[in-house]
Short mmCIF file of C-alpha atoms and ligand atoms in Angstrom, two decimals:
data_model
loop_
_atom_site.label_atom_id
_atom_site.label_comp_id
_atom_site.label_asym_id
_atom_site.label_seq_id
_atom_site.Cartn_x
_atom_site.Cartn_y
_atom_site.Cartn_z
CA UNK A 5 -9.49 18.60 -6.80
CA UNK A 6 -12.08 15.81 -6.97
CA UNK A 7 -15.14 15.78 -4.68
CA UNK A 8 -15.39 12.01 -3.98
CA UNK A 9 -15.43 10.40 -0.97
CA UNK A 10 -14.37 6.73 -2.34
CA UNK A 11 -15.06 4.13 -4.77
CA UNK A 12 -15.22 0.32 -5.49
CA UNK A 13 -13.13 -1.57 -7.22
CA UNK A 14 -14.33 -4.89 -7.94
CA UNK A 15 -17.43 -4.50 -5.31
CA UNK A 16 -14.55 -3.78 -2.92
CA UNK A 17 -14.74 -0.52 -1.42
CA UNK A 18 -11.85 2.18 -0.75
CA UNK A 19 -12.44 5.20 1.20
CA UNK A 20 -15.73 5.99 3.03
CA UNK A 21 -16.83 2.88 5.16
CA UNK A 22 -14.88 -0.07 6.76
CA UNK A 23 -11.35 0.46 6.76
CA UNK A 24 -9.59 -1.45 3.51
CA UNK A 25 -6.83 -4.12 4.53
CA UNK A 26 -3.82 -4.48 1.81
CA UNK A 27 -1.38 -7.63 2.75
CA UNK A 28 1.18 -9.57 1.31
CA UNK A 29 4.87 -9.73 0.36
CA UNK A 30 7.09 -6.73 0.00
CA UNK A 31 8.41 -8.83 -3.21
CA UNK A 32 6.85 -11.92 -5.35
CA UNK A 33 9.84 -14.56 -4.66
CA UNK A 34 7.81 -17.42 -5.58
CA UNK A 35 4.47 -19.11 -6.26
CA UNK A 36 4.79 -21.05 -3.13
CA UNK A 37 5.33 -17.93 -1.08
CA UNK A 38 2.89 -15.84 -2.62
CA UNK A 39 0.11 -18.23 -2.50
CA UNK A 40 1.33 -18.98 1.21
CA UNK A 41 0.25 -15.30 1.90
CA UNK A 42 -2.25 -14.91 0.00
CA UNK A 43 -3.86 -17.96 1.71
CA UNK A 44 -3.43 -16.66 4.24
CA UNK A 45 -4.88 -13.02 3.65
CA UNK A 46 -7.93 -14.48 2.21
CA UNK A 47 -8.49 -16.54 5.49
CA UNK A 48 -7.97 -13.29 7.96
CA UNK A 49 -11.05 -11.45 5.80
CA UNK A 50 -8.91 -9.03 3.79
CA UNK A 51 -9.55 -8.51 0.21
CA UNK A 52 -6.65 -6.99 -1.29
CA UNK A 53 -2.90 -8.78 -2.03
CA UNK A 54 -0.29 -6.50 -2.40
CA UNK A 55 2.88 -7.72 -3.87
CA UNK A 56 6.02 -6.08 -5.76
CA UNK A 57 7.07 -7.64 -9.17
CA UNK A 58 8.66 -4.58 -10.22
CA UNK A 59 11.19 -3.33 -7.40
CA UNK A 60 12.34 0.09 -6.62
CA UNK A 61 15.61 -1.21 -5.19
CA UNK A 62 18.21 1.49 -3.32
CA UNK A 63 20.93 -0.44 -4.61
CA UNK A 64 21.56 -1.12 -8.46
CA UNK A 65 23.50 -4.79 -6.84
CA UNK A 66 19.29 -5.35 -4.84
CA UNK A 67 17.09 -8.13 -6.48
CA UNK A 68 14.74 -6.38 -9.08
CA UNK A 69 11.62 -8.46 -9.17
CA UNK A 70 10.66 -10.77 -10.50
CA UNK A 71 9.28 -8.57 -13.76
CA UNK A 72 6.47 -10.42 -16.11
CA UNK A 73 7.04 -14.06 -14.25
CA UNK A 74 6.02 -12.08 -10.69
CA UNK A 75 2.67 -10.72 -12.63
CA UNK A 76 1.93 -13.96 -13.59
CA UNK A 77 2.02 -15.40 -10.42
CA UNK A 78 0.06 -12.57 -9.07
CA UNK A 79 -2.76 -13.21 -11.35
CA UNK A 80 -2.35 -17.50 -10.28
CA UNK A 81 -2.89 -15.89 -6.49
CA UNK A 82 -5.78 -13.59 -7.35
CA UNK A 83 -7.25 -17.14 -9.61
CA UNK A 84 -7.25 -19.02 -6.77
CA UNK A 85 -8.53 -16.68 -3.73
CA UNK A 86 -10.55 -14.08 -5.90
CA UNK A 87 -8.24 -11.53 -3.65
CA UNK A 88 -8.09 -8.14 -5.97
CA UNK A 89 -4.29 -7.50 -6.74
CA UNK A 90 -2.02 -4.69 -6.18
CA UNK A 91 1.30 -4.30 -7.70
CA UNK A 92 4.03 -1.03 -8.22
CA UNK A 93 4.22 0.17 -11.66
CA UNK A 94 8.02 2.38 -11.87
CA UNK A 95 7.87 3.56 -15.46
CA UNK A 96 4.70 4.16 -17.83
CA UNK A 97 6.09 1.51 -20.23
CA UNK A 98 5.02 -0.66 -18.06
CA UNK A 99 1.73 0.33 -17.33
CA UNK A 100 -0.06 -2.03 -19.99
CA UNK A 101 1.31 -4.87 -19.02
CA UNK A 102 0.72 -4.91 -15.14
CA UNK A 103 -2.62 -3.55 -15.81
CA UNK A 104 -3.12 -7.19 -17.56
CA UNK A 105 -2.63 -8.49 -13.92
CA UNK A 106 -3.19 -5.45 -11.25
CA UNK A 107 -6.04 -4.73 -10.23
CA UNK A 108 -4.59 -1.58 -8.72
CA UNK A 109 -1.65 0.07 -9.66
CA UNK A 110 0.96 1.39 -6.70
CA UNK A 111 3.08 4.16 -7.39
CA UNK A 112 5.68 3.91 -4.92
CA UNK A 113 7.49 6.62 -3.24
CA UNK A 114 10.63 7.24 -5.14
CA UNK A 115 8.32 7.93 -8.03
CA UNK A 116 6.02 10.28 -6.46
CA UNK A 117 7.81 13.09 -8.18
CA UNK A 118 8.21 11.06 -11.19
CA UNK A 119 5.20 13.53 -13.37
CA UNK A 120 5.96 11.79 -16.85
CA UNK A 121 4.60 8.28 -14.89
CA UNK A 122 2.00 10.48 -12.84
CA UNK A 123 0.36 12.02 -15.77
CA UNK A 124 -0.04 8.76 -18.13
CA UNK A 125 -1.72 6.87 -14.82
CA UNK A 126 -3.64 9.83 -15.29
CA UNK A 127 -4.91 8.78 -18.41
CA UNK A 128 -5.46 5.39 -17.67
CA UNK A 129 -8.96 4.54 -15.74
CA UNK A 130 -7.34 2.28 -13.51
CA UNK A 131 -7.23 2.25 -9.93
CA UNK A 132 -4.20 3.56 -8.29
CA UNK A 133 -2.64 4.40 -4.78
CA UNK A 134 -0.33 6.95 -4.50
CA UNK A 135 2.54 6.84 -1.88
CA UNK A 136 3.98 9.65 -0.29
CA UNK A 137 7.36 11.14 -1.13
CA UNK A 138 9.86 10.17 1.79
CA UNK A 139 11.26 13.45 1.33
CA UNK A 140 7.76 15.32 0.60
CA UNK A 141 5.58 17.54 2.25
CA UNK A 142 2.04 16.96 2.65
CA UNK A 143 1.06 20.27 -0.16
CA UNK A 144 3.60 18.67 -2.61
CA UNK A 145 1.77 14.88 -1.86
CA UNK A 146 -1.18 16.36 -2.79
CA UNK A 147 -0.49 18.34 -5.88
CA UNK A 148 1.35 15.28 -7.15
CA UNK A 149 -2.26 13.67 -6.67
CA UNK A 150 -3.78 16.46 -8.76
CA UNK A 151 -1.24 15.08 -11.98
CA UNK A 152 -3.43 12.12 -11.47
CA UNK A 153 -6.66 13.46 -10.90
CA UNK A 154 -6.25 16.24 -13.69
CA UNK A 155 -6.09 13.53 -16.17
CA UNK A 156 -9.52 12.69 -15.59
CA UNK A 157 -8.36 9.29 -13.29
CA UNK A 158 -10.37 9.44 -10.33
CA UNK A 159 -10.68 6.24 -9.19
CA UNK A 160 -7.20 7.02 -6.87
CA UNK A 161 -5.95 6.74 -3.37
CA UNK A 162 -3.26 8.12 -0.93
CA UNK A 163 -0.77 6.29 1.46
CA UNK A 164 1.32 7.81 4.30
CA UNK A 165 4.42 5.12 4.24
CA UNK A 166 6.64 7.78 6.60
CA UNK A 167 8.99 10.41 5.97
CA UNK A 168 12.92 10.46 6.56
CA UNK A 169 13.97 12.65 9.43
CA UNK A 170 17.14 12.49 11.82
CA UNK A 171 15.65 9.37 13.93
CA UNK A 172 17.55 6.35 13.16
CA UNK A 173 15.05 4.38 15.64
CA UNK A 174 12.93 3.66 13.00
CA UNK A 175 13.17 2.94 9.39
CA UNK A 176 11.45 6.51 8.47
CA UNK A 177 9.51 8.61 10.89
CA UNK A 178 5.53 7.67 10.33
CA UNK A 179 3.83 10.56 10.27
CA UNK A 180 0.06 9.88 11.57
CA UNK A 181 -0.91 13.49 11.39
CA UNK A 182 -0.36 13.70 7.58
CA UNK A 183 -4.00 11.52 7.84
CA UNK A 184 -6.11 14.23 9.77
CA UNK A 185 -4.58 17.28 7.96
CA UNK A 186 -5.21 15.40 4.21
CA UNK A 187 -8.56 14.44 5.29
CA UNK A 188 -9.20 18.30 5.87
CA UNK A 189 -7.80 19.25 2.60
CA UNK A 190 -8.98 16.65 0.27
CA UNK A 191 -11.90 13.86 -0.37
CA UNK A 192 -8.82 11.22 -1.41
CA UNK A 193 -9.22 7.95 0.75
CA UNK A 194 -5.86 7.94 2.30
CA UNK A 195 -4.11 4.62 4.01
CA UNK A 196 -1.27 4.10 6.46
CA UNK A 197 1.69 1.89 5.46
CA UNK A 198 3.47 0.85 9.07
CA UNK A 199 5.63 -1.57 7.72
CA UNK A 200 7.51 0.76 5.64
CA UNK A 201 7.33 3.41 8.04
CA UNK A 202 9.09 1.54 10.52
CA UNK A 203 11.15 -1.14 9.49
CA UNK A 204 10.09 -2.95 12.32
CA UNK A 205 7.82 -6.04 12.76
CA UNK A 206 6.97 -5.19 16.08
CA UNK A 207 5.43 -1.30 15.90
CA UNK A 208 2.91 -3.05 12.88
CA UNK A 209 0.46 -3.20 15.45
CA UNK A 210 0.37 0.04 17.79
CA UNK A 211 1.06 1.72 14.38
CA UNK A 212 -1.86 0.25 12.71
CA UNK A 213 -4.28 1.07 15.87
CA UNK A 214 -3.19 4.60 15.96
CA UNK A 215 -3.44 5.40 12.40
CA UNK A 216 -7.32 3.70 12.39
CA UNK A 217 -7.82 6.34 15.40
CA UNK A 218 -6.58 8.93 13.59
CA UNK A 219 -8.84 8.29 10.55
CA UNK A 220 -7.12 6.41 7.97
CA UNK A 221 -9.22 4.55 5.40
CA UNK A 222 -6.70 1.51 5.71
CA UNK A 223 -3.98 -0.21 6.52
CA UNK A 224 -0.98 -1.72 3.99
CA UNK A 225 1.07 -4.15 6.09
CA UNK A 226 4.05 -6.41 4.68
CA UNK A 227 3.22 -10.22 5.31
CA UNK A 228 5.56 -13.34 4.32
CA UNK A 229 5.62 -16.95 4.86
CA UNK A 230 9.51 -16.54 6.46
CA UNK A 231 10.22 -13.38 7.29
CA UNK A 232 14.03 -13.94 7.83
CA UNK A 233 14.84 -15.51 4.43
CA UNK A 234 12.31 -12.87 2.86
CA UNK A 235 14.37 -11.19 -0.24
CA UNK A 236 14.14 -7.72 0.93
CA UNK A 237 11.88 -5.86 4.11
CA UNK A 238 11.78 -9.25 6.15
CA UNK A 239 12.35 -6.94 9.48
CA UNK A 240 8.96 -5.16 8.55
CA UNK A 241 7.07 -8.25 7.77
CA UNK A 242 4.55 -9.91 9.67
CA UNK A 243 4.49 -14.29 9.77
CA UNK A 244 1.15 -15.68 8.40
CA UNK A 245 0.43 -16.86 12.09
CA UNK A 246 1.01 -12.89 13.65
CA UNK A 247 -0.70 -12.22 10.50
CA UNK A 248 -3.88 -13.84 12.20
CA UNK A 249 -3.73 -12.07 15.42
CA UNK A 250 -2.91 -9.09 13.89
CA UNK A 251 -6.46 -9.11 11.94
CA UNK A 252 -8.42 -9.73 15.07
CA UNK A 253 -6.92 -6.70 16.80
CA UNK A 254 -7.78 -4.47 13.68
CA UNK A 255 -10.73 -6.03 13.74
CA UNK A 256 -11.62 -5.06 17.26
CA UNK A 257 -10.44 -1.76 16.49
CA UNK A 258 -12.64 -1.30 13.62
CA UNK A 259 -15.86 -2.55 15.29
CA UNK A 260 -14.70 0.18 18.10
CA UNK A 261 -14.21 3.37 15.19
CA UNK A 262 -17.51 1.91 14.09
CA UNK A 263 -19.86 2.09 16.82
CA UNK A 264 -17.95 5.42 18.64
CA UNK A 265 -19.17 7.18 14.94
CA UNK A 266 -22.29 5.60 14.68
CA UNK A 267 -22.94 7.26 18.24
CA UNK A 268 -21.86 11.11 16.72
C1 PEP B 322 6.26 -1.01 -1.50
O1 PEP B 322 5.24 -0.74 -0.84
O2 PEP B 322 6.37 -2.04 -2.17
C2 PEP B 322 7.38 -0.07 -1.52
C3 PEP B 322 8.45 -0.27 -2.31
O3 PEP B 322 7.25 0.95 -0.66
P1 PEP B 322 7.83 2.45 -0.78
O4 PEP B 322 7.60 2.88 -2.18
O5 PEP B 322 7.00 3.19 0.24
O6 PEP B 322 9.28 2.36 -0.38
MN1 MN B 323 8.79 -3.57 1.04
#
């Protein structure tokens, strides 16, 4: 396994300082929408817009993406606000052709066990986060990491987006200490996804606190413009006005983290 303890992308760090802030749409609908958000996610002081052209639907009779036309628009967004871009890749066919527009590549969780995709990231030199198998443990999270890292692609990071168990209160069950036990086992930056976690606008927040206290690197949070015509995962998005307060609480919780390890 790799001995780093981060890297930049784009003189934007991941992993070993301030906590990293990913925002935006589950989906790319439009280029109204997206540049909505990502007005928005430039204004609250995060850096990176996440964003699904390509989507891992449950349901063959789900809308796909957007494809090529949703890249495009990501690029317009990332134009406009200099915001780096984030985007799922599902199959290494496509990996040319949203590296053209990503600036980091998102493998989501369905594929986390998908090794044919795993290994050719790991021959790219392209950034990527890795999300955690719904149905995986943490051992199997990280040794699908090592397909990555093996391939000499280092520049990688980890995401906790919840596991399924028999509560039907949430969406998935988030589980926080996945962050403390992968930050003993491995130098990966790892972030905290509470919007897929959950399925539910209002635990974004607690969520997000808790998993900065328990060490995460970051936070990926769902954000659209109207969250109850959104295409898919409106229930787990925030509005671009909670958006706003959102970023001053994780702000205040980062300034806390800060100063509480300065003092160690
Ligand atoms: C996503 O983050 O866009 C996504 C599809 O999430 P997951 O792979 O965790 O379901
Ligand atoms: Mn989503």
């Amino acid at each position: 396994m790799s001995t780093m303890t981060g890297f930049d992308v784009s003189g934007v760090r991941i992993g070993g300082g301030r906590p990293i802030i990913i925002a935006g749409p589950c989906t790319v609908e439009s280029e109204e929408q997206t540049l909505a958000v990502a007005r928005a996610v430039k204004r609250s002081g995060a850096k990176i817009l996440r964003g699904g052209a390509f989507k891992p639907r449950t349901s063959p009779y789900s809308f796909q993406g957007l494809g090529e036309e949703g890249l495009k628009i990501l690029s317009a967004a990332k134009a406009e606000t200099g915001l780096l871009v984030q985007t799922e890749v599902m199959d290494a066919s496509q990996i040319d052709l949203v590296c053209k527009h990503a600036d980091i590549l998102q493998i989501g969780t369905r594929n986390m066990m998908n090794y044919s995709l795993l290994k050719a990231i790991g021959e790219t030199r392209f950034p990527v986060m890795l999300k955690r198998g719904f149905m995986s443990k943490v051992d199997e999270f990280l040794l699908a990491a090592e397909y990555i890292t093996k391939g000499g692609n280092e520049q990688l990071f980890l995401c906790e987006r919840g596991i399924r168990t028999f509560e039907t209160g949430t969406r998935f069950t988030l589980d926080l200490s996945a962050v403390p036990i992968i930050k003993k086992m491995s130098q990966l930056p790892i972030v905290v996804d509470p919007s897929h976690a959950t399925g539910r606008a209002d635990l974004i927040l607690p969520m997000s606190l808790a998993a900065l206290a328990a060490g995460a690197d970051g936070i990926m949070v769902e954000v659209h413009p109207q969250p109850k015509k959104a295409m898919c995962d409106g229930l787990q998005s925030l509005t671009i006005e909670t958006f706003g307060d959102y970023m001053t609480r994780i702000r205040a919780m980062t300034a806390f983290l800060l100063q509480q390890n300065e003092g160690n």
